[in-house]
PDB file of C-alpha atoms in Angstrom:
ATOM      1  CA  UNK A1145       0.175   0.008   0.001  1.00 45.00           C
ATOM      2  CA  UNK A1146       2.641   1.994   0.830  1.00 46.00           C
ATOM      3  CA  UNK A1147       4.275   2.043  -2.798  1.00 44.00           C
ATOM      4  CA  UNK A1148       1.324   2.065  -4.533  1.00 43.00           C
ATOM      5  CA  UNK A1149       0.663   5.503  -2.873  1.00 47.00           C
ATOM      6  CA  UNK A1150       3.919   7.007  -2.914  1.00 53.00           C
ATOM      7  CA  UNK A1151       4.603   6.829  -6.495  1.00 63.00           C
ATOM      8  CA  UNK A1152       1.515   8.832  -7.611  1.00 73.00           C
ATOM      9  CA  UNK A1153       2.025  11.690 -10.364  1.00 83.00           C
ATOM     10  CA  UNK A1154      -0.316  13.531  -9.138  1.00 85.00           C
ATOM     11  CA  UNK A1155       0.871  16.859  -7.147  1.00 90.00           C
ATOM     12  CA  UNK A1156      -2.420  16.950  -5.135  1.00 87.00           C
ATOM     13  CA  UNK A1157      -2.728  13.241  -4.385  1.00 83.00           C
ATOM     14  CA  UNK A1158       1.085  13.545  -3.251  1.00 87.00           C
ATOM     15  CA  UNK A1159       0.088  16.466  -0.612  1.00 91.00           C
ATOM     16  CA  UNK A1160      -3.284  14.565   0.468  1.00 88.00           C
ATOM     17  CA  UNK A1161      -0.434  11.351   1.379  1.00 88.00           C
ATOM     18  CA  UNK A1162       1.699  13.406   2.917  1.00 91.00           C
ATOM     19  CA  UNK A1163      -0.758  14.676   5.183  1.00 93.00           C
ATOM     20  CA  UNK A1164      -2.113  11.043   5.897  1.00 93.00           C
ATOM     21  CA  UNK A1165       1.859  10.612   6.829  1.00 93.00           C
ATOM     22  CA  UNK A1166       1.783  13.438   9.714  1.00 94.00           C
ATOM     23  CA  UNK A1167      -0.919  12.467  11.251  1.00 96.00           C
ATOM     24  CA  UNK A1168      -0.632   8.832  10.875  1.00 95.00           C
ATOM     25  CA  UNK A1169       1.433   8.719  14.304  1.00 88.00           C
ATOM     26  CA  UNK A1170      -0.334  11.462  16.130  1.00 92.00           C
ATOM     27  CA  UNK A1171      -3.076  10.541  18.438  1.00 89.00           C
ATOM     28  CA  UNK A1172      -5.098  13.244  17.424  1.00 90.00           C
ATOM     29  CA  UNK A1173      -8.589  13.164  16.109  1.00 92.00           C
ATOM     30  CA  UNK A1174      -8.989  12.846  12.094  1.00 94.00           C
ATOM     31  CA  UNK A1175     -11.564  14.596   9.951  1.00 93.00           C
ATOM     32  CA  UNK A1176     -11.723  13.527   6.519  1.00 94.00           C
ATOM     33  CA  UNK A1177     -13.911  15.881   4.413  1.00 92.00           C
ATOM     34  CA  UNK A1178     -15.222  14.770   0.888  1.00 89.00           C
ATOM     35  CA  UNK A1179     -18.542  14.682  -1.238  1.00 88.00           C
ATOM     36  CA  UNK A1180     -19.430  10.739  -1.728  1.00 86.00           C
ATOM     37  CA  UNK A1181     -16.820   8.639  -3.436  1.00 87.00           C
ATOM     38  CA  UNK A1182     -13.682  10.815  -3.222  1.00 86.00           C
ATOM     39  CA  UNK A1183     -12.113   7.906  -0.767  1.00 87.00           C
ATOM     40  CA  UNK A1184     -11.874   9.147   2.905  1.00 93.00           C
ATOM     41  CA  UNK A1185     -12.499   5.673   3.705  1.00 94.00           C
ATOM     42  CA  UNK A1186      -9.305   4.869   1.650  1.00 91.00           C
ATOM     43  CA  UNK A1187      -7.606   8.698   2.965  1.00 92.00           C
ATOM     44  CA  UNK A1188      -8.376   6.483   6.745  1.00 95.00           C
ATOM     45  CA  UNK A1189      -7.346   3.346   5.589  1.00 95.00           C
ATOM     46  CA  UNK A1190      -4.260   4.518   4.714  1.00 94.00           C
ATOM     47  CA  UNK A1191      -3.622   6.082   8.171  1.00 95.00           C
ATOM     48  CA  UNK A1192      -4.376   3.353   9.577  1.00 96.00           C
ATOM     49  CA  UNK A1193      -1.590   1.130   7.966  1.00 95.00           C
ATOM     50  CA  UNK A1194       1.086   3.388   8.573  1.00 94.00           C
ATOM     51  CA  UNK A1195       0.269   3.962  12.408  1.00 95.00           C
ATOM     52  CA  UNK A1196       1.207   2.218  15.462  1.00 95.00           C
ATOM     53  CA  UNK A1197      -2.812   1.243  15.641  1.00 94.00           C
ATOM     54  CA  UNK A1198      -1.825  -0.862  12.575  1.00 95.00           C
ATOM     55  CA  UNK A1199      -2.257  -4.293  14.223  1.00 96.00           C
ATOM     56  CA  UNK A1200      -5.378  -3.141  15.609  1.00 97.00           C
ATOM     57  CA  UNK A1201      -8.756  -2.735  13.986  1.00 97.00           C
ATOM     58  CA  UNK A1202     -10.074  -0.801  11.720  1.00 97.00           C
ATOM     59  CA  UNK A1203     -13.429  -0.165  11.997  1.00 98.00           C
ATOM     60  CA  UNK A1204     -15.832   1.553   8.822  1.00 97.00           C
ATOM     61  CA  UNK A1205     -19.869   2.350   9.975  1.00 96.00           C
ATOM     62  CA  UNK A1206     -21.670   3.622   7.288  1.00 95.00           C
ATOM     63  CA  UNK A1207     -23.495   5.986   9.557  1.00 94.00           C
ATOM     64  CA  UNK A1208     -26.191   6.685   7.009  1.00 92.00           C
ATOM     65  CA  UNK A1209     -27.414   3.199   6.893  1.00 93.00           C
ATOM     66  CA  UNK A1210     -28.794   3.332  10.066  1.00 93.00           C
ATOM     67  CA  UNK A1211     -31.480   4.211  12.129  1.00 91.00           C
ATOM     68  CA  UNK A1212     -30.803   6.951  14.633  1.00 86.00           C
ATOM     69  CA  UNK A1213     -31.881   4.383  16.588  1.00 84.00           C
ATOM     70  CA  UNK A1214     -30.173   1.611  15.341  1.00 89.00           C
ATOM     71  CA  UNK A1215     -26.767   3.727  14.886  1.00 94.00           C
ATOM     72  CA  UNK A1216     -26.661   4.266  18.608  1.00 89.00           C
ATOM     73  CA  UNK A1217     -26.475   0.461  19.348  1.00 89.00           C
ATOM     74  CA  UNK A1218     -24.538  -0.356  16.957  1.00 92.00           C
ATOM     75  CA  UNK A1219     -21.837   2.533  18.179  1.00 93.00           C
ATOM     76  CA  UNK A1220     -22.245   2.002  21.347  1.00 90.00           C
ATOM     77  CA  UNK A1221     -23.406  -1.318  21.903  1.00 86.00           C
ATOM     78  CA  UNK A1222     -26.355  -2.360  24.712  1.00 79.00           C
ATOM     79  CA  UNK A1223     -26.864  -3.974  27.905  1.00 79.00           C
ATOM     80  CA  UNK A1224     -29.719  -7.254  28.061  1.00 77.00           C
ATOM     81  CA  UNK A1225     -33.042  -6.534  28.233  1.00 71.00           C
ATOM     82  CA  UNK A1226     -31.926  -2.310  27.238  1.00 78.00           C
ATOM     83  CA  UNK A1227     -34.829  -2.711  24.595  1.00 79.00           C
ATOM     84  CA  UNK A1228     -37.242  -4.756  22.381  1.00 78.00           C
ATOM     85  CA  UNK A1229     -34.994  -7.609  20.934  1.00 78.00           C
ATOM     86  CA  UNK A1230     -32.104  -6.930  23.158  1.00 75.00           C
ATOM     87  CA  UNK A1231     -31.760 -10.605  23.957  1.00 79.00           C
ATOM     88  CA  UNK A1232     -27.966 -10.071  24.849  1.00 85.00           C
ATOM     89  CA  UNK A1233     -25.995  -7.722  25.580  1.00 81.00           C
ATOM     90  CA  UNK A1234     -23.830  -6.001  22.479  1.00 82.00           C
ATOM     91  CA  UNK A1235     -20.746  -4.350  22.237  1.00 85.00           C
ATOM     92  CA  UNK A1236     -20.620  -1.243  19.627  1.00 91.00           C
ATOM     93  CA  UNK A1237     -18.147  -0.286  17.131  1.00 95.00           C
ATOM     94  CA  UNK A1238     -16.480   1.765  19.191  1.00 94.00           C
ATOM     95  CA  UNK A1239     -15.566  -0.342  21.754  1.00 93.00           C
ATOM     96  CA  UNK A1240     -14.405  -2.851  19.326  1.00 94.00           C
ATOM     97  CA  UNK A1241     -12.042  -0.492  17.445  1.00 95.00           C
ATOM     98  CA  UNK A1242     -10.349   0.134  21.010  1.00 91.00           C
ATOM     99  CA  UNK A1243      -6.633   0.735  20.509  1.00 92.00           C
ATOM    100  CA  UNK A1244      -7.250   0.906  16.883  1.00 95.00           C
ATOM    101  CA  UNK A1245      -9.548   3.196  13.922  1.00 96.00           C
ATOM    102  CA  UNK A1246     -12.889   4.345  13.866  1.00 96.00           C
ATOM    103  CA  UNK A1247     -14.152   4.874  11.064  1.00 97.00           C
ATOM    104  CA  UNK A1248     -17.556   7.088  10.980  1.00 95.00           C
ATOM    105  CA  UNK A1249     -18.996   7.426   7.195  1.00 94.00           C
ATOM    106  CA  UNK A1250     -21.609  10.368   6.551  1.00 92.00           C
ATOM    107  CA  UNK A1251     -21.326  10.968  10.264  1.00 91.00           C
ATOM    108  CA  UNK A1252     -23.252  14.601   9.135  1.00 89.00           C
ATOM    109  CA  UNK A1253     -25.932  12.741   8.550  1.00 89.00           C
ATOM    110  CA  UNK A1254     -26.819  11.755  12.105  1.00 92.00           C
ATOM    111  CA  UNK A1255     -28.957  13.848  14.008  1.00 92.00           C
ATOM    112  CA  UNK A1256     -27.833  16.391  16.164  1.00 94.00           C
ATOM    113  CA  UNK A1257     -28.655  14.537  19.786  1.00 92.00           C
ATOM    114  CA  UNK A1258     -26.197  11.298  18.685  1.00 92.00           C
ATOM    115  CA  UNK A1259     -23.869  13.867  17.351  1.00 93.00           C
ATOM    116  CA  UNK A1260     -23.267  14.981  20.838  1.00 93.00           C
ATOM    117  CA  UNK A1261     -22.801  11.804  22.515  1.00 91.00           C
ATOM    118  CA  UNK A1262     -20.421  11.191  20.047  1.00 92.00           C
ATOM    119  CA  UNK A1263     -18.698  14.226  21.256  1.00 93.00           C
ATOM    120  CA  UNK A1264     -19.146  13.068  24.428  1.00 91.00           C
ATOM    121  CA  UNK A1265     -17.167  10.067  23.963  1.00 92.00           C
ATOM    122  CA  UNK A1266     -14.251  12.078  22.110  1.00 90.00           C
ATOM    123  CA  UNK A1267     -13.333  13.989  25.321  1.00 92.00           C
ATOM    124  CA  UNK A1268     -14.208  11.845  27.719  1.00 91.00           C
ATOM    125  CA  UNK A1269     -12.541   8.884  25.983  1.00 88.00           C
ATOM    126  CA  UNK A1270     -15.452   6.365  27.594  1.00 89.00           C
ATOM    127  CA  UNK A1271     -18.906   4.917  26.375  1.00 88.00           C
ATOM    128  CA  UNK A1272     -21.758   3.901  28.158  1.00 85.00           C
ATOM    129  CA  UNK A1273     -23.391   0.913  26.024  1.00 84.00           C
ATOM    130  CA  UNK A1274     -27.441   1.588  25.661  1.00 80.00           C
ATOM    131  CA  UNK A1275     -29.138   0.230  29.065  1.00 80.00           C
ATOM    132  CA  UNK A1276     -26.158   1.254  31.585  1.00 78.00           C
ATOM    133  CA  UNK A1277     -24.981   3.596  33.395  1.00 78.00           C
ATOM    134  CA  UNK A1278     -21.650   2.197  33.789  1.00 79.00           C
ATOM    135  CA  UNK A1279     -18.384   3.877  31.826  1.00 77.00           C
ATOM    136  CA  UNK A1280     -16.630   0.976  29.837  1.00 72.00           C
TER     137      UNK A1280
END
């Protein structure tokens, strides 16, 4: 992956790759912006590949593929019995990406309440499963 990407003839793409390389070893959260189909997930995977997190999970979530309620369950997980159909506890995508990379595509399509919960996770580095008040 490194060799292919680094041999580009496009100055614009090379500049993008240089940014990816700069952030790869930081602990900063990275916001990738662009229209659908412009390669945000490719860039995220490249950053993950270059980082110290490369041996841990890369978890991609298309936020627009879920209803708001289901998205929260997918991201945060839930406790058994916390809602109809929650027959067992389940970890969420955020937990599964721990020490790795979580790529949330189309995050702008989620409602404000979900975005606020995600901001809390980013700031506190803790999650609470749906139906639980104990930080994980």
